[in-house]
Backbone as a printed PyTorch tensor [residue, N CA C, xyz], in Angstrom:
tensor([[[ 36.2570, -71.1910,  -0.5150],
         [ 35.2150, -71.1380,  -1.5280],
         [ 33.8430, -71.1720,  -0.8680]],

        [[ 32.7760, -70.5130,  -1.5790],
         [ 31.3800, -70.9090,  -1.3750],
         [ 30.9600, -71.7030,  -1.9910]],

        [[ 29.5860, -72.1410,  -1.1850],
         [ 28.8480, -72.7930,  -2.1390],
         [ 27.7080, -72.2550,  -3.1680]],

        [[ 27.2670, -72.5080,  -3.8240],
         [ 25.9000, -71.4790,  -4.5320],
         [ 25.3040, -71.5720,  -3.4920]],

        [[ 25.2090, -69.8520,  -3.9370],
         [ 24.1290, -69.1130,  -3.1680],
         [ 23.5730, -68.2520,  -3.8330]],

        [[ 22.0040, -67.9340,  -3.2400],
         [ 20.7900, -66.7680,  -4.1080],
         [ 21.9080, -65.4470,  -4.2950]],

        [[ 21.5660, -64.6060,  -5.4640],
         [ 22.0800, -63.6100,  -5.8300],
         [ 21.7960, -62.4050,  -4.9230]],

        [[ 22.4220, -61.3790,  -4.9590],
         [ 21.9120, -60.3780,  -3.9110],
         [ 20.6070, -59.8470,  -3.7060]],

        [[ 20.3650, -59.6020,  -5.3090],
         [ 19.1270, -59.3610,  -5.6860],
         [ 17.9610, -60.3030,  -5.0890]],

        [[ 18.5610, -61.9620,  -5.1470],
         [ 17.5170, -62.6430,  -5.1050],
         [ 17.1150, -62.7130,  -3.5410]],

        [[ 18.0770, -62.4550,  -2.6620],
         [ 18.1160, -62.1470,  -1.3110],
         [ 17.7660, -61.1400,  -0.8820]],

        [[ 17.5360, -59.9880,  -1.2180],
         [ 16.8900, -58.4370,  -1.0520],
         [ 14.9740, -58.9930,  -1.7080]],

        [[ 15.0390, -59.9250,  -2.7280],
         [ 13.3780, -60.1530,  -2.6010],
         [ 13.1570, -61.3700,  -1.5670]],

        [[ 13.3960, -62.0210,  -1.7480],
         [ 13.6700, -63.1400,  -0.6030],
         [ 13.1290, -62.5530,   0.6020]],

        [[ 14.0810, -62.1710,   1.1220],
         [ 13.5050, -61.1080,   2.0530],
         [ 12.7970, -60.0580,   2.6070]],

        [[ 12.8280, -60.1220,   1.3620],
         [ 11.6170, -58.4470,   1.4100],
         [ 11.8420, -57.0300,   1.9760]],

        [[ 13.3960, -57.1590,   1.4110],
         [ 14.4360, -55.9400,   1.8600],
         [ 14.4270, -54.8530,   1.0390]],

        [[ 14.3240, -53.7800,   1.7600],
         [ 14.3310, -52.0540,   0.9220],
         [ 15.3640, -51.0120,   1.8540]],

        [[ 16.4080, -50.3410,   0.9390],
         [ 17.2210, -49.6750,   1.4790],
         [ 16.5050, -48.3410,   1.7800]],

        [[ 16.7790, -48.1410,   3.7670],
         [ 16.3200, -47.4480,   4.6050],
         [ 16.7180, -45.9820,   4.2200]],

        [[ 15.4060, -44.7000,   4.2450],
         [ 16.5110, -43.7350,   3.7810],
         [ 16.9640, -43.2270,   5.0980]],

        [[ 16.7590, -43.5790,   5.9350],
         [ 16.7250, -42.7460,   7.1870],
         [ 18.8380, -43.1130,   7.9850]],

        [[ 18.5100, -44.2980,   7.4460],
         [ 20.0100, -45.0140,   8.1240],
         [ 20.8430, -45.0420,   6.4380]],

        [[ 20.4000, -44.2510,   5.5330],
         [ 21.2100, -43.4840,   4.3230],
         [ 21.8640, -45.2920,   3.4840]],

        [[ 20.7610, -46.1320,   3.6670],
         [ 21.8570, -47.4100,   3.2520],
         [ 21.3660, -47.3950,   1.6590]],

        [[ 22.5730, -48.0510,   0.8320],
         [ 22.4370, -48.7100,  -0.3190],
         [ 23.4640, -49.7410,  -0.8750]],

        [[ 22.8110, -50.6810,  -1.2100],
         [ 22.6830, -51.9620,  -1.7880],
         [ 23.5870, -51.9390,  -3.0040]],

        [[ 25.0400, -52.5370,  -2.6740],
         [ 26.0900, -53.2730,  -3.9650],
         [ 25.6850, -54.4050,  -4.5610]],

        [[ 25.2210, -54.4520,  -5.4540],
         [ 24.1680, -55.9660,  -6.0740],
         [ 25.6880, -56.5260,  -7.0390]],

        [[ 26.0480, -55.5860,  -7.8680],
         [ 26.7990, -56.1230,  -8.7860],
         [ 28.2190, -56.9810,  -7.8930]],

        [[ 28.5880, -57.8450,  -8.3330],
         [ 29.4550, -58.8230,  -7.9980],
         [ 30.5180, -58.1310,  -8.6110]],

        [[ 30.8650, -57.8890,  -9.6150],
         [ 32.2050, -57.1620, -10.4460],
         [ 32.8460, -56.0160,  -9.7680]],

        [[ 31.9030, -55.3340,  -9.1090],
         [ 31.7290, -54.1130,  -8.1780],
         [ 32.5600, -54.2620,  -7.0610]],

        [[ 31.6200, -55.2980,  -6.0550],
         [ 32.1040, -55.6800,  -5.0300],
         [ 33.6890, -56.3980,  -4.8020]],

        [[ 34.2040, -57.1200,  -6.3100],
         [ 35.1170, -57.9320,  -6.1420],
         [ 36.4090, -56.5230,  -6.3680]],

        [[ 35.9090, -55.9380,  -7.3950],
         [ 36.7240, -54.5880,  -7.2970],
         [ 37.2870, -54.1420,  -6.1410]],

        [[ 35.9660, -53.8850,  -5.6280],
         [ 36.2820, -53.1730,  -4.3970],
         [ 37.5010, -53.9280,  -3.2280]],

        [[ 36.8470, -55.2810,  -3.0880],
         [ 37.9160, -56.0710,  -2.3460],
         [ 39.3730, -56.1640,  -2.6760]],

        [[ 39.3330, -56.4650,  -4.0900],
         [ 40.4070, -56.6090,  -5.0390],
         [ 41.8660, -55.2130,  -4.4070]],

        [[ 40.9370, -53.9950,  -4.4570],
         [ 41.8250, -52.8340,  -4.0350],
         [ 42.1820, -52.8130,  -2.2810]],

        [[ 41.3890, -53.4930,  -1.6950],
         [ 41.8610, -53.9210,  -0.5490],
         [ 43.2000, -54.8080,  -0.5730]],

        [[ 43.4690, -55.3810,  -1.5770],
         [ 45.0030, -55.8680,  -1.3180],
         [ 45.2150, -57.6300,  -0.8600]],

        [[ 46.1320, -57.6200,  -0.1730],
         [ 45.8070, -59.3760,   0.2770],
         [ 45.3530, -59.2570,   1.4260]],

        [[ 44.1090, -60.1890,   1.5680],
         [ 43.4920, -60.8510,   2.6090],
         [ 43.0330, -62.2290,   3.0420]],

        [[ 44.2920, -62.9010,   1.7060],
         [ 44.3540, -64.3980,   2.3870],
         [ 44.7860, -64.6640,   3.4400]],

        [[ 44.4770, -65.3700,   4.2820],
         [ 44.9400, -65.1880,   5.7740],
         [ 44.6970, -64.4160,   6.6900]],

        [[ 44.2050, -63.0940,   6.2090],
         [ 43.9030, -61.9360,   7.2570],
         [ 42.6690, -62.2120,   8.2160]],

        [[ 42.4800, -60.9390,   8.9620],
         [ 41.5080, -61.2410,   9.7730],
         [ 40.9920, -60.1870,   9.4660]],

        [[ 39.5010, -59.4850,   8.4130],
         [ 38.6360, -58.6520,   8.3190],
         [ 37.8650, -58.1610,   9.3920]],

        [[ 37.0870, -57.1650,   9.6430],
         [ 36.0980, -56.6560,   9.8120],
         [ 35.2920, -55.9680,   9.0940]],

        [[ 34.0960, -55.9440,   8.7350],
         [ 33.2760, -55.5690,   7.3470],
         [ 32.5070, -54.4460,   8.3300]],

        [[ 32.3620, -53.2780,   8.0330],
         [ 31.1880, -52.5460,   8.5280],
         [ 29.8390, -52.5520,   7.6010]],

        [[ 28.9850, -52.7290,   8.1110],
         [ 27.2880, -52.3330,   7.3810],
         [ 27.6100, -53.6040,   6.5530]],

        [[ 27.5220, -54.6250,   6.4980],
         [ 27.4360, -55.5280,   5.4900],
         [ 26.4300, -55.4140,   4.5260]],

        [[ 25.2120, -55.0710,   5.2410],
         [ 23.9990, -54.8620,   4.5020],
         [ 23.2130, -56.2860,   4.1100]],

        [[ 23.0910, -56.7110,   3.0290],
         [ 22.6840, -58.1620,   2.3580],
         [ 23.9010, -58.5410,   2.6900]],

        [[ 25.2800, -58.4260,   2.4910],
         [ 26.3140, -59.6030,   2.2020],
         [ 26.7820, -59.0280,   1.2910]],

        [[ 26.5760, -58.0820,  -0.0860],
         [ 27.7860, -57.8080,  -1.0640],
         [ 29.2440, -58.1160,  -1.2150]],

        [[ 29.3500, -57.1980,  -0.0080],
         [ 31.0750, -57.1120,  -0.2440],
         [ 31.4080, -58.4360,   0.4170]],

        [[ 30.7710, -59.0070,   2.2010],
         [ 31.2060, -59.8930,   2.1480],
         [ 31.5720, -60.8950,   1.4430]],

        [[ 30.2960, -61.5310,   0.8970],
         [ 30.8090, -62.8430,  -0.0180],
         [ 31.8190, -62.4640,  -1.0630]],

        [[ 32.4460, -61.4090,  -1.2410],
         [ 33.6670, -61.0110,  -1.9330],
         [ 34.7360, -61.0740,  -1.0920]],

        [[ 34.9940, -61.0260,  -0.2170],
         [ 35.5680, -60.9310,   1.1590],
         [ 35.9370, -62.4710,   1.2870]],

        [[ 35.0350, -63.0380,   0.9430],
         [ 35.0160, -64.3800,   1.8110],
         [ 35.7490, -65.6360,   0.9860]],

        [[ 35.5250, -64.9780,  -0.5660],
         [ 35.9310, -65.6840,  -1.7220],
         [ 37.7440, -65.4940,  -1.6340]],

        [[ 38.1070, -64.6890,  -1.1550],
         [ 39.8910, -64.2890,  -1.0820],
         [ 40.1960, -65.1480,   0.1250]],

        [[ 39.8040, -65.7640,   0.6110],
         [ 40.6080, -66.8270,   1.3370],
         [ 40.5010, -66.6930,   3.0850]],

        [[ 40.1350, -65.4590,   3.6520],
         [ 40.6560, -64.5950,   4.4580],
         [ 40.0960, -65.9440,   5.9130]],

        [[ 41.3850, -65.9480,   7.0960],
         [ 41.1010, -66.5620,   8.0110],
         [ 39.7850, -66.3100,   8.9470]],

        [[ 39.6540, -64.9710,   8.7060],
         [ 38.3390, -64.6920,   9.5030],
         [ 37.6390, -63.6660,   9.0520]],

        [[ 36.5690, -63.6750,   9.1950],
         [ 35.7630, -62.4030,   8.7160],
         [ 34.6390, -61.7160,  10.0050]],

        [[ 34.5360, -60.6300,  10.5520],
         [ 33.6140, -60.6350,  11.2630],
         [ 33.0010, -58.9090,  10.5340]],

        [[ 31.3300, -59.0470,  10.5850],
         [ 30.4750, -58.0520,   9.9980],
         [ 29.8650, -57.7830,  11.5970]],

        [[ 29.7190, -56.1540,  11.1510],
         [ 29.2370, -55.4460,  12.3540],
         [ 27.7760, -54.6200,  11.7660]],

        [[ 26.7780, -55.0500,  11.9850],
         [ 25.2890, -55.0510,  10.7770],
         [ 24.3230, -54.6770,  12.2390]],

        [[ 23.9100, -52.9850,  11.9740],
         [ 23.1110, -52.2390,  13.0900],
         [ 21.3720, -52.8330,  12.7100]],

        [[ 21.2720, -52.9320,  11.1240],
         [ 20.1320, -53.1490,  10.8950],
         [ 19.5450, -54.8830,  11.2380]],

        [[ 18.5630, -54.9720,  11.9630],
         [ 18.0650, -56.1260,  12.3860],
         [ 17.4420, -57.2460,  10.9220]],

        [[ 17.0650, -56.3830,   9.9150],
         [ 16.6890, -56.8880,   8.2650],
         [ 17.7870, -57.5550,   8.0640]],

        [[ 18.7840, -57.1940,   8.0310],
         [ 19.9260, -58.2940,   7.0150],
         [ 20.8220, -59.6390,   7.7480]],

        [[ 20.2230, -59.7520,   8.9220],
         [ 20.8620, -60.3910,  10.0810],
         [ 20.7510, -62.4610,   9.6970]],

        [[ 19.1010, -62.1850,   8.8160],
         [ 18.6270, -63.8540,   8.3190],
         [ 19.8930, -64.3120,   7.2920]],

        [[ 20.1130, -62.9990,   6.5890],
         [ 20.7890, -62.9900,   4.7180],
         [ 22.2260, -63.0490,   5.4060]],

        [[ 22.8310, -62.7420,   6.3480],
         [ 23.9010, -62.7130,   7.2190],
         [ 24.4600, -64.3410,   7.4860]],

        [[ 23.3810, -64.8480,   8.6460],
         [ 23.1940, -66.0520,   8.6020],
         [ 23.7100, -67.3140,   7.5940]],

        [[ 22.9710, -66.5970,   6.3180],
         [ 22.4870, -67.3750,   5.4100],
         [ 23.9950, -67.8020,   4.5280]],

        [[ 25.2240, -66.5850,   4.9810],
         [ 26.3410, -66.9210,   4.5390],
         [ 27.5740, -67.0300,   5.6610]],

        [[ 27.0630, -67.1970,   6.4090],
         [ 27.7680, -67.5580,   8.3260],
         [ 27.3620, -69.0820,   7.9250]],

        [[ 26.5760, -69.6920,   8.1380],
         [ 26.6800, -70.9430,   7.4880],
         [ 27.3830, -71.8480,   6.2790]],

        [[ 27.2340, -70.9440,   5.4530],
         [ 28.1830, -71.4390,   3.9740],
         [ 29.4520, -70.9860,   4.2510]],

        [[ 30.1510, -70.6510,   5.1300],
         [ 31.1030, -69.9550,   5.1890],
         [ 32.4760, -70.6640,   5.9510]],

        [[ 31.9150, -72.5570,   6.3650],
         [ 32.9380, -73.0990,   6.8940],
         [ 33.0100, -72.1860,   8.4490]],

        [[ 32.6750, -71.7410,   9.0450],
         [ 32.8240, -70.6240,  10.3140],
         [ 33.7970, -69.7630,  10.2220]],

        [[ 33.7700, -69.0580,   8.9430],
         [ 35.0240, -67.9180,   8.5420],
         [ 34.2150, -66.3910,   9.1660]],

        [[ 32.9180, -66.8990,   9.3160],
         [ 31.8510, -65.5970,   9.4650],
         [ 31.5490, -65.1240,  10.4750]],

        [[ 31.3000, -64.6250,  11.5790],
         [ 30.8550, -63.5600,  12.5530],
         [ 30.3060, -62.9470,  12.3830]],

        [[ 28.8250, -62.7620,  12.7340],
         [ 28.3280, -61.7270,  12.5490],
         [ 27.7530, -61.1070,  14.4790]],

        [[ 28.0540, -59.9060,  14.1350],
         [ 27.7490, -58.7530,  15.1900],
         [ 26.6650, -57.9760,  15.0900]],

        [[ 25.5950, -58.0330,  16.3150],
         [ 24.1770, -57.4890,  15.4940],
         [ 24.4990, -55.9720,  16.3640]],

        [[ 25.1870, -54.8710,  16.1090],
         [ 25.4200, -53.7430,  16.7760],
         [ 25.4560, -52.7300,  15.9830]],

        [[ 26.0200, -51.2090,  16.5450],
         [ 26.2170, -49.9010,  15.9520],
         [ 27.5850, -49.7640,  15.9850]],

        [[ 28.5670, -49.8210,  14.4690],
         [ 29.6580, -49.7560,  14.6110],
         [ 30.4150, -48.5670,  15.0750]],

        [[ 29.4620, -47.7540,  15.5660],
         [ 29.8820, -46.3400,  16.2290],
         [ 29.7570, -46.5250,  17.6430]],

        [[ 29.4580, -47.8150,  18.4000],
         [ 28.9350, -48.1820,  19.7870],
         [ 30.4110, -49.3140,  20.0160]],

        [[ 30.5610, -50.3180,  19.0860],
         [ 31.4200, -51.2690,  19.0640],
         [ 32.8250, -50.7260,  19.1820]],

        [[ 33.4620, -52.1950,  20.1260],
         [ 34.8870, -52.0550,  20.1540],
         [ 35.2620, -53.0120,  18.9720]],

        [[ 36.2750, -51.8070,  18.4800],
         [ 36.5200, -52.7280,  17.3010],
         [ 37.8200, -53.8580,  17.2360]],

        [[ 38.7980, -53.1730,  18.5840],
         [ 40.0970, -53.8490,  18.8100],
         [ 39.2140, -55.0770,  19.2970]],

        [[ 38.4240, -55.1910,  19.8720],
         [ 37.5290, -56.7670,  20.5570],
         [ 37.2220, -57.5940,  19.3910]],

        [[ 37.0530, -57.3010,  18.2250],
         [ 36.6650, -58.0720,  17.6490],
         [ 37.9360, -58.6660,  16.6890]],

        [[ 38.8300, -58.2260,  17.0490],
         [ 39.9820, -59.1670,  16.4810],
         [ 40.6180, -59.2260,  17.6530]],

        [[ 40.6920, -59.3820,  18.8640],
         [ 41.3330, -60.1490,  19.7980],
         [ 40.9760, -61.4660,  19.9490]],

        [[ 42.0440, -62.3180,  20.1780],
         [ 42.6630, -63.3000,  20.1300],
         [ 42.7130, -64.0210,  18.8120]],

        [[ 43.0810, -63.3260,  17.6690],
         [ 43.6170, -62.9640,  16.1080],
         [ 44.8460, -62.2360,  15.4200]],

        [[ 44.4520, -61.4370,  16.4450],
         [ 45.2280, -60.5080,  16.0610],
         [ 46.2870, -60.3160,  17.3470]],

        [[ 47.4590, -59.5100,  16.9460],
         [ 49.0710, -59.0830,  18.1510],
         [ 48.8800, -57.6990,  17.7910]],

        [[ 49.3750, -57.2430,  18.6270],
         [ 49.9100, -55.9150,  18.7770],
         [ 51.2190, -55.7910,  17.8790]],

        [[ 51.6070, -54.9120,  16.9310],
         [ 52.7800, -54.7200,  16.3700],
         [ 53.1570, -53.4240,  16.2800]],

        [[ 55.1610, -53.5480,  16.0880],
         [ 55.1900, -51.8220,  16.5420],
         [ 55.0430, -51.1770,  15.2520]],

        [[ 54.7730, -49.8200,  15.0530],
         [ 54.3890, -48.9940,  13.9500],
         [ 55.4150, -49.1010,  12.4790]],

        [[ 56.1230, -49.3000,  13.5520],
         [ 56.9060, -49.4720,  11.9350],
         [ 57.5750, -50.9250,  11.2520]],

        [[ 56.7120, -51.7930,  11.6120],
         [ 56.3730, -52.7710,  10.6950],
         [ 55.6400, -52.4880,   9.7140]],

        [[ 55.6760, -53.6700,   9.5220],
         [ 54.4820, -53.8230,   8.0650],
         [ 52.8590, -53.9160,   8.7340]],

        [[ 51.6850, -53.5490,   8.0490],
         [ 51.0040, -53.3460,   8.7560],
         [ 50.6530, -54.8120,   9.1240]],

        [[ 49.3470, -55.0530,  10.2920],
         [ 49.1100, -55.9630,  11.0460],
         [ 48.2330, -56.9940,   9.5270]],

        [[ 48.2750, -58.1480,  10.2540],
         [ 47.3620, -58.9210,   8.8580],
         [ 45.5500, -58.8400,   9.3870]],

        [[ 45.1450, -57.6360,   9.7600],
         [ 44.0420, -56.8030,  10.1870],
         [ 43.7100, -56.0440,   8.7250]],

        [[ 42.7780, -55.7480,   8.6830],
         [ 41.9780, -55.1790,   7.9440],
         [ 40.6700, -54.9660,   8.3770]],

        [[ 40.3180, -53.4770,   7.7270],
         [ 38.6850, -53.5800,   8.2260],
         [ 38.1900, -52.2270,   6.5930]],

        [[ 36.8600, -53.3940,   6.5950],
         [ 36.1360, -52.9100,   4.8970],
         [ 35.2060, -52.1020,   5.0410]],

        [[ 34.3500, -51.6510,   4.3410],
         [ 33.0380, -50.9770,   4.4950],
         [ 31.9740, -50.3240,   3.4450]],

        [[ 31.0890, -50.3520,   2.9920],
         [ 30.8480, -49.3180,   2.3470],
         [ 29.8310, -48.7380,   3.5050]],

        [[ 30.4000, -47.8400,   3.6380],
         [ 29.6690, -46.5940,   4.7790],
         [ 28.7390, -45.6980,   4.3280]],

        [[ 27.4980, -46.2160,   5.4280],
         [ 26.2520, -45.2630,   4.5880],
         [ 26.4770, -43.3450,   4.8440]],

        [[ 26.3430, -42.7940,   4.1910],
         [ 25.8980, -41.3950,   4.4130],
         [ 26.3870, -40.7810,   5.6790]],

        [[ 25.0200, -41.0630,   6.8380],
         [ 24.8960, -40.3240,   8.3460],
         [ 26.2240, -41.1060,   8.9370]],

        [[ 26.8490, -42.2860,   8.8230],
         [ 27.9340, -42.3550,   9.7260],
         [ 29.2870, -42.4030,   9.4400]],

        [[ 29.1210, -41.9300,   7.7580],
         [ 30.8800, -41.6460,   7.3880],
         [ 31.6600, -40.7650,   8.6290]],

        [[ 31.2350, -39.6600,   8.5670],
         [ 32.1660, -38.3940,   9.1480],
         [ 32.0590, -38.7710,  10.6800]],

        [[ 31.2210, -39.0840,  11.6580],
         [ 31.4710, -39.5670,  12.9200],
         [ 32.3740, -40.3740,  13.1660]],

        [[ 32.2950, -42.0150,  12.0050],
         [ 33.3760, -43.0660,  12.1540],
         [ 35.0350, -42.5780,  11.5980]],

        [[ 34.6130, -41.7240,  10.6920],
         [ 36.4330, -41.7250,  10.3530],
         [ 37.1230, -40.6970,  11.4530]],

        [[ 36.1980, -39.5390,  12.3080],
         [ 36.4550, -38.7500,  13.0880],
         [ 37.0240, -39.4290,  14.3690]],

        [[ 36.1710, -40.4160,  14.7990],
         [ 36.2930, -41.6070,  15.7780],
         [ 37.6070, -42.4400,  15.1350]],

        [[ 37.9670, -42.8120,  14.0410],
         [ 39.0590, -43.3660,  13.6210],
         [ 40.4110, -42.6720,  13.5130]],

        [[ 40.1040, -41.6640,  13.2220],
         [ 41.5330, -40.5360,  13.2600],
         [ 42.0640, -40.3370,  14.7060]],

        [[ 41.1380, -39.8750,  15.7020],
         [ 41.6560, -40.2350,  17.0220],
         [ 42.0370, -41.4000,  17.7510]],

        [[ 41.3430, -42.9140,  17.1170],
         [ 42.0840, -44.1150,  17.5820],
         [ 43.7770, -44.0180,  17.0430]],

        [[ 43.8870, -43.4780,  15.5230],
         [ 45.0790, -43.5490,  15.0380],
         [ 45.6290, -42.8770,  15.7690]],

        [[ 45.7380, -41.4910,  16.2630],
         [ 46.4140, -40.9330,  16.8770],
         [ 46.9940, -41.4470,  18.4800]],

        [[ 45.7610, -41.6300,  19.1960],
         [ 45.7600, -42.8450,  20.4630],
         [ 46.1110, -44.5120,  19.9330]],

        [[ 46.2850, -44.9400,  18.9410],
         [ 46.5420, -46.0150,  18.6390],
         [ 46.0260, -46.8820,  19.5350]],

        [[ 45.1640, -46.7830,  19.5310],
         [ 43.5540, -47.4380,  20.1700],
         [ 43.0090, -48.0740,  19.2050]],

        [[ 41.9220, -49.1610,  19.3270],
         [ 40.6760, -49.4480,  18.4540],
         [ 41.2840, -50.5520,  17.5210]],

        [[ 40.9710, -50.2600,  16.3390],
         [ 41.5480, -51.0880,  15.5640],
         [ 42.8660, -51.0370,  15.2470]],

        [[ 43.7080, -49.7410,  15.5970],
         [ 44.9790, -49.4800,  15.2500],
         [ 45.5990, -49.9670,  16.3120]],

        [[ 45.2870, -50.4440,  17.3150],
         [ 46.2630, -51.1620,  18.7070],
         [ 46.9350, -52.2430,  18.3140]],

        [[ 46.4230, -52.6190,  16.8840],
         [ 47.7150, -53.8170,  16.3840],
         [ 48.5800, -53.2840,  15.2470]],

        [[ 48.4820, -51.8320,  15.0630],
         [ 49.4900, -51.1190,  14.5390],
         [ 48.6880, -50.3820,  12.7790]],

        [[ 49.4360, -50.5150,  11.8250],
         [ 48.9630, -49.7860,  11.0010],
         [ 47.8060, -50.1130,  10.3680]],

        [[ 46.3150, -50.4720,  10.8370],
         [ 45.1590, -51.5120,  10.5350],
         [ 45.2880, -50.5560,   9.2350]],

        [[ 45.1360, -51.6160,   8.2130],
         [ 44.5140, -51.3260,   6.4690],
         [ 42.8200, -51.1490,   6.4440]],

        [[ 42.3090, -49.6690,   6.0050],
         [ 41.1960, -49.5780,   6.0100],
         [ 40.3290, -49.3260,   4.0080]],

        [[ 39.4430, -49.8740,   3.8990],
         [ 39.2050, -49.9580,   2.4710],
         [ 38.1600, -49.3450,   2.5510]],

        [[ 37.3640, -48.1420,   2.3340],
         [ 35.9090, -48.0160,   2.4930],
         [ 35.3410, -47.1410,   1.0180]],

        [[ 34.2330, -47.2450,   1.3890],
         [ 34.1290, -46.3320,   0.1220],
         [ 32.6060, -45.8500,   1.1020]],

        [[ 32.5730, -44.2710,   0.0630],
         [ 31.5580, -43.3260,   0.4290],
         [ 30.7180, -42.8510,  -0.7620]],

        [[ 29.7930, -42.1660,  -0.0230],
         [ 28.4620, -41.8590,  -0.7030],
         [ 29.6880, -40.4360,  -1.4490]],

        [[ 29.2770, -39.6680,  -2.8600],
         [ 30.6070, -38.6670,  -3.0100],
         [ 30.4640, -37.5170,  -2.6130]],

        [[ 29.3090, -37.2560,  -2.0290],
         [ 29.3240, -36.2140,  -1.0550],
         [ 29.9410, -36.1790,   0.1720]],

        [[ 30.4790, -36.9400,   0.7380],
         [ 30.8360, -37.7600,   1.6990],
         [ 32.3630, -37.6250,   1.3510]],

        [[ 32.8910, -38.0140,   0.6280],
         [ 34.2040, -38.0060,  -0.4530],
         [ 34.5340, -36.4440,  -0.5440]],

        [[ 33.6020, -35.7330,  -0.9650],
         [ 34.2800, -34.7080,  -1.4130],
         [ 34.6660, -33.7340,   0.1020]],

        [[ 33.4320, -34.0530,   0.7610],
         [ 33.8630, -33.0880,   1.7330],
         [ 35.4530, -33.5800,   2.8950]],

        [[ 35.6470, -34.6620,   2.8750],
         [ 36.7630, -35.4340,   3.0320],
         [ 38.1300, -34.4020,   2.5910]],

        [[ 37.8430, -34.6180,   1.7650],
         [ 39.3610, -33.5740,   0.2540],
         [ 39.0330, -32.4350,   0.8950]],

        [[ 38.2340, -31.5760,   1.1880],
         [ 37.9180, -30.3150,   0.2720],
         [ 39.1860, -29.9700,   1.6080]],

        [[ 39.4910, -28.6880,   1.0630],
         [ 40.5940, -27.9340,   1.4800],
         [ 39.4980, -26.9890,   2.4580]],

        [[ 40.7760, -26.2270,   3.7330],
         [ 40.2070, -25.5670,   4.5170],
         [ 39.0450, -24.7470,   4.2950]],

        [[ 37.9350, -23.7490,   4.4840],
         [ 37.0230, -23.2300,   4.3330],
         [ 36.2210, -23.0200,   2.7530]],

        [[ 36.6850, -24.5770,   2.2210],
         [ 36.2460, -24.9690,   1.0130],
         [ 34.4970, -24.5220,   1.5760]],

        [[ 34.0350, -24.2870,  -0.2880],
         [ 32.3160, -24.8690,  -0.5250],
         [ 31.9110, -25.9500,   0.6470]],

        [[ 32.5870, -27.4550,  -0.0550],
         [ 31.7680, -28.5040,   0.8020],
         [ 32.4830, -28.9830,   2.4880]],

        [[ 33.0970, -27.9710,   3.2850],
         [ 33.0640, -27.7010,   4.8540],
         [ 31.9480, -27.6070,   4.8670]]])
């Protein structure tokens, strides 16, 4: 559990935070949203997360409310690092935060000594990694992720890592679209 804490909103003025257009970020304020989102992530009592772009904290403190043994956020922007903090503290030390570029980061490092190696055809590892992924680094990271899967490298070196993300739907669509679709 947490303890009360300022609302997202109240932490984006607090701070005096504005979503960057340049690093394509935006801000999950609603709580119903965020718990959704986690919610479809599945069980993560006990697990060991990794959050990409945390941003303010959204999804985390949704993240953090399911029980999960560990949580670590990988947050490029130097702005959300205080508001980070601010629930790395309330958080019993469930929290980690990583001040990096999750396109620079090893991601198998950040669940070692958490996480085992398991063979593929188990059940997947009690790993997980969340995200809402801005814009400019959807298609690099899942490109970079499809080849760890294949090399079973990265986060997949402990076998079938569960990934939850959600995208901007331009981002989405071009994902789907079929060979020499419109959005290629």
């Amino acid at each position: 559990h947490l303890p009360p804490l300022p609302t997202i909103r109240e932490i984006i003025r607090l701070y005096g935070l504005q979503a960057t257009k340049h690093l394509s970020q935006n801000f999950l304020m609603d709580s119903k949203l965020t718990n959704k989102i986690v919610r479809s992530a599945g069980q993560l009592k006990g697990h060991h997360v990794c959050e990409v772009g945390p941003g303010p904290g959204g999804i985390t403190r949704s993240v953090l409310r399911t029980g999960p043994a560990s949580v670590v956020v990988v947050e490029k922007d130097h702005r959300f690092i205080p508001s980070l903090e601010l629930l790395a503290d309330a958080s019993d030390d469930r929290l980690k935060i990583i001040h990096g570029d999750i396109l620079t980061t090893e991601i198998d490092r950040v669940f070692d000594g958490v996480a085992e190696s398991v063979d593929w055809g188990a059940d997947p590892p009690k790993v997980h990694v969340i995200g809402n992924l801005p814009f400019n680094v959807s298609t690099p990271l899942i490109v970079r992720w499809l080849h760890d899967v294949a090399a079973r490298r990265g986060a997949f070196r402990f076998g079938r890592t569960k990934l939850t993300l959600t995208f901007q739907k331009e981002v989405a669509e071009r994902i789907v679209a079929g060979v020499g679709g419109q959005q290629r």
